[in-house]
Every structure is written in structure tokens, then in C-alpha cells.
PDB file of C-alpha atoms in Angstrom:
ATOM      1  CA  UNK A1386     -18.325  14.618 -19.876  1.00  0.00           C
ATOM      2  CA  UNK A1387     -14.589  15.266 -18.264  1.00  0.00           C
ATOM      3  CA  UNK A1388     -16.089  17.167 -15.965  1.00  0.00           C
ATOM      4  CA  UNK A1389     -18.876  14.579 -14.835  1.00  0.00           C
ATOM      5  CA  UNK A1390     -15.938  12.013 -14.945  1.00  0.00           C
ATOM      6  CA  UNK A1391     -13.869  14.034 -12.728  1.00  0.00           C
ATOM      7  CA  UNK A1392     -16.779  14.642 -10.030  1.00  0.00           C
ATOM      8  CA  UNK A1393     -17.297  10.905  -9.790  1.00  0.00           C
ATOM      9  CA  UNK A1394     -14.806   8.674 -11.040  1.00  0.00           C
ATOM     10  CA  UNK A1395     -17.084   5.774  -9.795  1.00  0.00           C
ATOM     11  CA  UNK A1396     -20.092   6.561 -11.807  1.00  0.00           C
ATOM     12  CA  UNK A1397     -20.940   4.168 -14.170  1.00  0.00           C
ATOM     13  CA  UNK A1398     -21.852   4.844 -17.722  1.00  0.00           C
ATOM     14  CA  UNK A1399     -25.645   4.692 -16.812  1.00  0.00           C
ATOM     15  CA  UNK A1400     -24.910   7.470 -14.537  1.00  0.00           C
ATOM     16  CA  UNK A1401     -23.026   9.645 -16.632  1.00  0.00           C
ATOM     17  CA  UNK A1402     -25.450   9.390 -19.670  1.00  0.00           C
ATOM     18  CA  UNK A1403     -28.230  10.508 -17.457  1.00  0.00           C
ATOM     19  CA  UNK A1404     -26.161  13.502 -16.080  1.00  0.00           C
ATOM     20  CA  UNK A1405     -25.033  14.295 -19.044  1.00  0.00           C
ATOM     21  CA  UNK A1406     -28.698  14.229 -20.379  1.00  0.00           C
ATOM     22  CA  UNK A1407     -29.679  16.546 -18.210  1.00  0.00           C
ATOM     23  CA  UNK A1408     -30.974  19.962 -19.161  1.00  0.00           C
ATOM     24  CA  UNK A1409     -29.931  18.549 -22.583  1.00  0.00           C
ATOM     25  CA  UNK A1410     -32.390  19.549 -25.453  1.00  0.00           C
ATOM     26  CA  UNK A1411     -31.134  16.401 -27.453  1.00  0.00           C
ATOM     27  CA  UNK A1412     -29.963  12.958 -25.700  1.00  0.00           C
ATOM     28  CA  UNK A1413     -27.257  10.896 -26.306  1.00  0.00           C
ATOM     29  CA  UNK A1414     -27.225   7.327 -25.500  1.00  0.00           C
ATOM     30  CA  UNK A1415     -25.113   5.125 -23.774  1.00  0.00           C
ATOM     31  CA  UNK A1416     -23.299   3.391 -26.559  1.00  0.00           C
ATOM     32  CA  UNK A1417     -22.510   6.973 -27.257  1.00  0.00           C
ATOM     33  CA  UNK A1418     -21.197   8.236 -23.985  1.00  0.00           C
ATOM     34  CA  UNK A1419     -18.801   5.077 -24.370  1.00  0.00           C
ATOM     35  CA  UNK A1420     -17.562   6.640 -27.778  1.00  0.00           C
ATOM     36  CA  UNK A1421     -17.098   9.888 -26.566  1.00  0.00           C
ATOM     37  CA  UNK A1422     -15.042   8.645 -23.475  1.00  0.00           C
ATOM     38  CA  UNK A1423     -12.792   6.533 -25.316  1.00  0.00           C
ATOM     39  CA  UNK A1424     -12.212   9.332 -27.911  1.00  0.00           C
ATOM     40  CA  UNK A1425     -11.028  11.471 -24.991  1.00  0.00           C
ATOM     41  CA  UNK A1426      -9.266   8.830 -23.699  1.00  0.00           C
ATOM     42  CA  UNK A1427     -10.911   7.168 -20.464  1.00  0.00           C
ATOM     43  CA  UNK A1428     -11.128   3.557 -20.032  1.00  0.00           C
ATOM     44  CA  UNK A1429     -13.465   2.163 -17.465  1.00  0.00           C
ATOM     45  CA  UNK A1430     -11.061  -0.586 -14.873  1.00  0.00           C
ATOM     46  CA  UNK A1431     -11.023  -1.793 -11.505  1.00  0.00           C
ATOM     47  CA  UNK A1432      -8.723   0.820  -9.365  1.00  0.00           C
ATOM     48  CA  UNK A1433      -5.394   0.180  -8.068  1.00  0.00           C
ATOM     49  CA  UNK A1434      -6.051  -0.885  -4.355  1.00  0.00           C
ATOM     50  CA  UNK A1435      -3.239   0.937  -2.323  1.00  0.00           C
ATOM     51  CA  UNK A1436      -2.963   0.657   1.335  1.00  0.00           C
ATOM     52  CA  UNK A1437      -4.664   3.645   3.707  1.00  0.00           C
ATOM     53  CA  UNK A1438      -1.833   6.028   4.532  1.00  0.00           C
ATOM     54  CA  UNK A1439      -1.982   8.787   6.637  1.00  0.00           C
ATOM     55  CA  UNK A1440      -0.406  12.242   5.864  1.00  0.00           C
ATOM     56  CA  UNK A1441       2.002  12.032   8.873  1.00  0.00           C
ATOM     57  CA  UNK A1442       2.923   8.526   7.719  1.00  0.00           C
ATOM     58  CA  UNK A1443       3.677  10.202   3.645  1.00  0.00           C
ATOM     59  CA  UNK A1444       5.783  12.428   5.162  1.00  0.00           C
ATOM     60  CA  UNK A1445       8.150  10.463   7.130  1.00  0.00           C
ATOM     61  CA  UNK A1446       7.728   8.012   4.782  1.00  0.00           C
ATOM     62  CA  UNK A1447       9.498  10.458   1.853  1.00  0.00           C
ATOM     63  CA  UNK A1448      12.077  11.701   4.286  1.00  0.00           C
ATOM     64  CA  UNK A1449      12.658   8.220   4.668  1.00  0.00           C
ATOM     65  CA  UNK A1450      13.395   8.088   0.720  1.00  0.00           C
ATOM     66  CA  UNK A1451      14.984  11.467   0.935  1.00  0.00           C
ATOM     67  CA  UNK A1452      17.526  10.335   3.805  1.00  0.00           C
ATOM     68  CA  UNK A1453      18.273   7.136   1.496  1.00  0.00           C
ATOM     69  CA  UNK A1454      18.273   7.665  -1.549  1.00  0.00           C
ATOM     70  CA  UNK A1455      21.786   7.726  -2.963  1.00  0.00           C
ATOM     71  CA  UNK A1456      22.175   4.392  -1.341  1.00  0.00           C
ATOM     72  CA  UNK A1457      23.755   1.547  -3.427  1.00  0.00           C
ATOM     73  CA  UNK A1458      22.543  -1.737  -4.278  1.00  0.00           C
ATOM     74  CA  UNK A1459      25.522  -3.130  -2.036  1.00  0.00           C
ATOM     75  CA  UNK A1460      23.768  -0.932   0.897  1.00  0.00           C
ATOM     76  CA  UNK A1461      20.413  -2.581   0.334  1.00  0.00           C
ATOM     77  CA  UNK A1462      21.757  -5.858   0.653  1.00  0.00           C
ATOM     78  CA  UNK A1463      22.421  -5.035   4.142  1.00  0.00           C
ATOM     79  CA  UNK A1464      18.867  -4.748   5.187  1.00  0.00           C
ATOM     80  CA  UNK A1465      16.247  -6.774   7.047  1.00  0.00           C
ATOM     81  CA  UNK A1466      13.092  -5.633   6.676  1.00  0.00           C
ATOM     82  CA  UNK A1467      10.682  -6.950   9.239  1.00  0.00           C
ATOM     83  CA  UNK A1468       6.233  -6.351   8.899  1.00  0.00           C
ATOM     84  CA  UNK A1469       3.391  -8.210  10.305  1.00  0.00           C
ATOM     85  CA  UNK A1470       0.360  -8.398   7.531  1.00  0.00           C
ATOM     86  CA  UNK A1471      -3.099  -9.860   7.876  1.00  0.00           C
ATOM     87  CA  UNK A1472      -3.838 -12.528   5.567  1.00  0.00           C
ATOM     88  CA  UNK A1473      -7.752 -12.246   4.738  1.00  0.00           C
ATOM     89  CA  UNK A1474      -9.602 -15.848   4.386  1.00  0.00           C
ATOM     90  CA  UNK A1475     -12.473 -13.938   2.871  1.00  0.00           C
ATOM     91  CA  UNK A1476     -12.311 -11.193  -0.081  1.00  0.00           C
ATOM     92  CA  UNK A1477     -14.838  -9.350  -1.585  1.00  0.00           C
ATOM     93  CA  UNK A1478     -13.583  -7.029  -4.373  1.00  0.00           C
ATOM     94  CA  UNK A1479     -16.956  -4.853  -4.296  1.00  0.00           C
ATOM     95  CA  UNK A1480     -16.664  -4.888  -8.399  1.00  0.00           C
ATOM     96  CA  UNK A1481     -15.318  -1.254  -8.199  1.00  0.00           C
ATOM     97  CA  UNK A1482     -14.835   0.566 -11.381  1.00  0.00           C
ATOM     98  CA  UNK A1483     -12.923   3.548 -12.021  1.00  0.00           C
ATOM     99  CA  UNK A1484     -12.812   5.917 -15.083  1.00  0.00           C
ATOM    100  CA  UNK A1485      -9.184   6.984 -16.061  1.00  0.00           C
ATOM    101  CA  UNK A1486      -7.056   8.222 -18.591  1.00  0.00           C
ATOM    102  CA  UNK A1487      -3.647   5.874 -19.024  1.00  0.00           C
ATOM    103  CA  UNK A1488      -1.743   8.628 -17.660  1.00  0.00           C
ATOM    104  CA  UNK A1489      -3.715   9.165 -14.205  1.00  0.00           C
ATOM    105  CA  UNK A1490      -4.080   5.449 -12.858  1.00  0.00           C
ATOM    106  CA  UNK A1491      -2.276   5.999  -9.712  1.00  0.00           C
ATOM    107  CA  UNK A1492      -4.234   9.184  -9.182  1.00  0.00           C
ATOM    108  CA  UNK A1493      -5.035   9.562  -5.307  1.00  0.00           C
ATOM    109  CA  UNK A1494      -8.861  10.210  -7.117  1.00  0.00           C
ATOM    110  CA  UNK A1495      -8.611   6.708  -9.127  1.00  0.00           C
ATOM    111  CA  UNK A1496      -7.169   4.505  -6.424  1.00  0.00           C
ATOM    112  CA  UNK A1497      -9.356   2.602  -3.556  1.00  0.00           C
ATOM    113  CA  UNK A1498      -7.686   2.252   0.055  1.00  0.00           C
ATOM    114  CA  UNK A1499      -7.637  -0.881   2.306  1.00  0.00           C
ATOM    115  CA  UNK A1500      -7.456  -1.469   5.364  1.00  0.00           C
ATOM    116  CA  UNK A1501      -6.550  -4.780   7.436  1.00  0.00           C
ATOM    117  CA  UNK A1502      -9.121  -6.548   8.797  1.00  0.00           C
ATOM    118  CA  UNK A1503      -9.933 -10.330   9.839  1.00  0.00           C
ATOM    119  CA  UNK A1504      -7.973 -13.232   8.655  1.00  0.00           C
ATOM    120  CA  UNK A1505      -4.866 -15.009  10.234  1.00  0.00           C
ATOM    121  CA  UNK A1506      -2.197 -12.015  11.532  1.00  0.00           C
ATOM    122  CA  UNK A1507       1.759 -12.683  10.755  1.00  0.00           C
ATOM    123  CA  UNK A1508       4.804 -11.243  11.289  1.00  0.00           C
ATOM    124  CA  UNK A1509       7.916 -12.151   9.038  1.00  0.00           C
ATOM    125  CA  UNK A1510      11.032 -11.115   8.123  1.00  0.00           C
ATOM    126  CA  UNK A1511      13.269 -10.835   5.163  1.00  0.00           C
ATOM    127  CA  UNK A1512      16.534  -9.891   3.377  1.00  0.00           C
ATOM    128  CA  UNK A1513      18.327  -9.795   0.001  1.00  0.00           C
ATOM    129  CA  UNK A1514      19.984 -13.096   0.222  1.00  0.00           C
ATOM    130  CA  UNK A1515      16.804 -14.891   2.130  1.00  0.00           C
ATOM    131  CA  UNK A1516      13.366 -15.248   3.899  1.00  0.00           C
ATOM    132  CA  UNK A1517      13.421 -15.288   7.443  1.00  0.00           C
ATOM    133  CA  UNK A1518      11.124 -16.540   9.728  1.00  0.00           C
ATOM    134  CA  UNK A1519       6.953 -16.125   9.504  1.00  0.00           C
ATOM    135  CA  UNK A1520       5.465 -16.305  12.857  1.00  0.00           C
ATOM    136  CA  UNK A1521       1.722 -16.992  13.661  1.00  0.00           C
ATOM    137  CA  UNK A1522       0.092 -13.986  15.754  1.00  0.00           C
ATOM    138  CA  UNK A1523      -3.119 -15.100  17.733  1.00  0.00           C
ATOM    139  CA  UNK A1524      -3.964 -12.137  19.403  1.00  0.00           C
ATOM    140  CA  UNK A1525      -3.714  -8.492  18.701  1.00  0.00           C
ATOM    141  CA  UNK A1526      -0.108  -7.396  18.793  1.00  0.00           C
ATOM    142  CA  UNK A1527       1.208  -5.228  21.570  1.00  0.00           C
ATOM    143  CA  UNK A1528       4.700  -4.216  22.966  1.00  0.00           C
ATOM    144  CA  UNK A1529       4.821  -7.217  25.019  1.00  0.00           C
ATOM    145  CA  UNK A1530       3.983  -9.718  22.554  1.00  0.00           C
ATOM    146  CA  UNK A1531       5.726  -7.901  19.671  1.00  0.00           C
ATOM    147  CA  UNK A1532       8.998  -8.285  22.194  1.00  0.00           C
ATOM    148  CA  UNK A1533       8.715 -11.724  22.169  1.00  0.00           C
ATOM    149  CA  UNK A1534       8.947 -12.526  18.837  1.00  0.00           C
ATOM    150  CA  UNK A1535      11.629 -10.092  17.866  1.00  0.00           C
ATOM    151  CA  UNK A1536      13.756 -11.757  21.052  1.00  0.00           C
ATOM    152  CA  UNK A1537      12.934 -14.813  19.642  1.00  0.00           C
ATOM    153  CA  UNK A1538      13.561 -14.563  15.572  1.00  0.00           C
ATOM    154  CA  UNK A1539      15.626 -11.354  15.296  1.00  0.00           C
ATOM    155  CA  UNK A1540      19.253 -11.676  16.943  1.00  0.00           C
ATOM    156  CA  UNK A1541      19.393 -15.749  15.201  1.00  0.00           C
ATOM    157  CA  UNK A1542      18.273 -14.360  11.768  1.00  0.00           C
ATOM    158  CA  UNK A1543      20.974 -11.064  11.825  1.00  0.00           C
ATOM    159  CA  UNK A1544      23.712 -13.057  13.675  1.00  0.00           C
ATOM    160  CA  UNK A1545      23.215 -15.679  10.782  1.00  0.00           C
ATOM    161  CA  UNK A1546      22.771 -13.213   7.515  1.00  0.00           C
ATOM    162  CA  UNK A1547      25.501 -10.199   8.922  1.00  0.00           C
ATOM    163  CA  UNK A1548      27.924 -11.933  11.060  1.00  0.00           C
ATOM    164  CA  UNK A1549      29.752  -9.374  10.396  1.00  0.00           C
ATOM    165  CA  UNK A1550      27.434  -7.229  12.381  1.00  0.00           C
ATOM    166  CA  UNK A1551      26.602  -4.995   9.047  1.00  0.00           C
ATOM    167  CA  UNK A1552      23.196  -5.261   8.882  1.00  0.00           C
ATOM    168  CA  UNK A1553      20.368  -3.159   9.564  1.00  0.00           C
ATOM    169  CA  UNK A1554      16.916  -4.297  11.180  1.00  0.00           C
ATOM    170  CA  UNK A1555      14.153  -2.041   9.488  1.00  0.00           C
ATOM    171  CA  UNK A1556      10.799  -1.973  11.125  1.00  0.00           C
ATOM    172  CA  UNK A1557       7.486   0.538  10.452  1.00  0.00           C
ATOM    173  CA  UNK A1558       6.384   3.003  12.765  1.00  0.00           C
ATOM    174  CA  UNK A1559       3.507   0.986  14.227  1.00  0.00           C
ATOM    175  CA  UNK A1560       2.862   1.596  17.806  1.00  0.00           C
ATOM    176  CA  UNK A1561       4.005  -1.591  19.476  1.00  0.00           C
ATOM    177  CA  UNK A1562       7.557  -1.277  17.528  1.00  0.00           C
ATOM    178  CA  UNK A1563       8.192   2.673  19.208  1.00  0.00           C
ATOM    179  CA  UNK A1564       7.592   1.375  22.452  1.00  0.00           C
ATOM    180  CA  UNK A1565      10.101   1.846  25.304  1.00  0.00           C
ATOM    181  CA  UNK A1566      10.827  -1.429  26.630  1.00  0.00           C
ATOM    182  CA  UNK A1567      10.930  -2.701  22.401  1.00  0.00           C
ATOM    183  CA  UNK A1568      13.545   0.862  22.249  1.00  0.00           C
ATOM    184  CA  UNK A1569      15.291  -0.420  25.578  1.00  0.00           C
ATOM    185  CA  UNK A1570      15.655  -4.206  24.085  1.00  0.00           C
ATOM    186  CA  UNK A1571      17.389  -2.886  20.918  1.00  0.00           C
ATOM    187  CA  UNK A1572      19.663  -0.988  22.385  1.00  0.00           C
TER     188      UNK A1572
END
């Protein structure tokens, strides 16, 4: 049965009775494929939804971590973090189950991606001490509009929080922030 779980973590206990019955001179039913499953420790949940990340985004996003991480909580407290997210008007969870032992939840096998889609697109930005701004995006974002808004909301909201000018503006690595005239304006 751990290897029937393993091969499809999705399959639901119909499924893996009737695999496991298979070739079987004596069935088991499914009140005892639940037994057996909790005696070996799966559980049957809805999986962790995680965002879709690619490998080339892991890896910078661990050197990232690496470069980072003996930072203090006093060095934190000097960062603006900045994102635009889609906020979806319409969900469907899909009722997606998941066996897993209570050890392996974030398993890359036990976890279901997303991706962005539909909805009302913002971008906002945010420290320790406060929230910044959350702007309204009506169209899809490119260099020129993702300009504007950081000309707009950026320089008031670090000026304000680090007038010190010790403060760091952290973006992602989406296209429209690595563009050249976005590069050019930052400098």
C-alpha cells in the first residue's frame, strides 16, 4: 500500500483498494485499506497550495538566503519589500486530497502549485514599522507602467520610513522590474 500511495498521492481510497486488490487471491475492503493506512501512518488532507516556482527562480532564490542570512533583526527592519499579487474574485479549490505521513506535508510530491490568474491585479508595498501604499493595476504590467507607479509611491514611502537614507527597496525578479529604463530610474 506505501508503494501505491507513493505512485499516486491523489488516489483516493476507492482507488487504492482496487489496486491493491489486484492480482490479490483474497480482497480487502475499503474500511480496511483506511486501517492499514492510518496504522502506517498516512492521513488523507487537502495539500499545501505553494506557488509555481521555477528551478532558476529556487536557486537564486537560496543564494538570496545564503547571501543574507546572518542578517539581524535590526537589518530587516531596514527593508521595503515591494510585490504585485492577483486577487482572484472566483476560487475553486478542486476538493484535492493528498495522502501523507505528518512528516512529509511539504513534500514537493504532496503539495499542489498555483498560478495567478483573473481577478483584480495590485501592487503594494511594505516595511517593518508600516504598510505602504496598494495601487490598482488595470492592465497587464510592463516596464512602462511598472515605472510609473514605483516613481509615483516609492521615493515618498522610503524618504518617509528611512530618512536617513538606510533603507533598502526589495523587488522580485519579474520581467518588468529588470528592465533597463526601471535599472536606469533607480540608479
Amino acid at each position: 500500500m506505501g508503494r501505491l500511495i507513493q505512485a499516486d498521492r491523489r488516489a483516493t481510497l476507492t482507488e487504492i483498494t482496487t489496486r491493491y486488490n489486484r492480482g490479490m487471491q483474497q480482497s480487502i475492503c475499503e474500511a480496511t485499506t483506511r486501517t492499514t493506512l492510518r496504522r502506517m501512518g498516512y492521513n488523507s488532507r487537502r495539500p499545501h497550495r505553494v506557488p509555481l516556482i521555477f528551478t532558476t527562480n529556487r536557486k537564486k532564490r537560496l543564494q538570496f538566503a545564503r547571501d543574507h542570512q546572518n542578517w539581524t533583526v535590526e537589518d530587516w527592519k531596514n527593508v521595503a519589500w515591494s510585490d504585485e499579487s492577483r486577487l482572484l474574485l472566483r476560487h475553486s479549490d478542486g476538493r484535492v486530497r493528498i495522502w501523507h505521513k505528518q512528516n512529509e506535508n511539504m513534500d514537493p510530491s504532496c503539495l499542489v502549485t498555483t498560478v495567478q490568474a483573473g481577478g483584480v491585479m495590485v501592487w503594494g508595498m511594505f516595511s517593518w514599522h508600516t504598510l505602504g501604499p496598494l495601487v490598482p493595476i488595470g492592465h497587464r504590467l510592463n516596464a512602462t507602467a511598472y515605472l510609473s507607479i514605483v516613481s509615483d509611491h516609492v521615493h515618498p514611502f522610503m524618504t518617509t520610513m528611512y530618512p536617513s537614507s538606510d533603507g533598502y527597496f526589495q523587488q522580485d525578479n519579474a520581467p518588468c522590474h529588470k528592465a533597463r529604463i526601471i535599472s536606469n530610474w533607480f540608479l
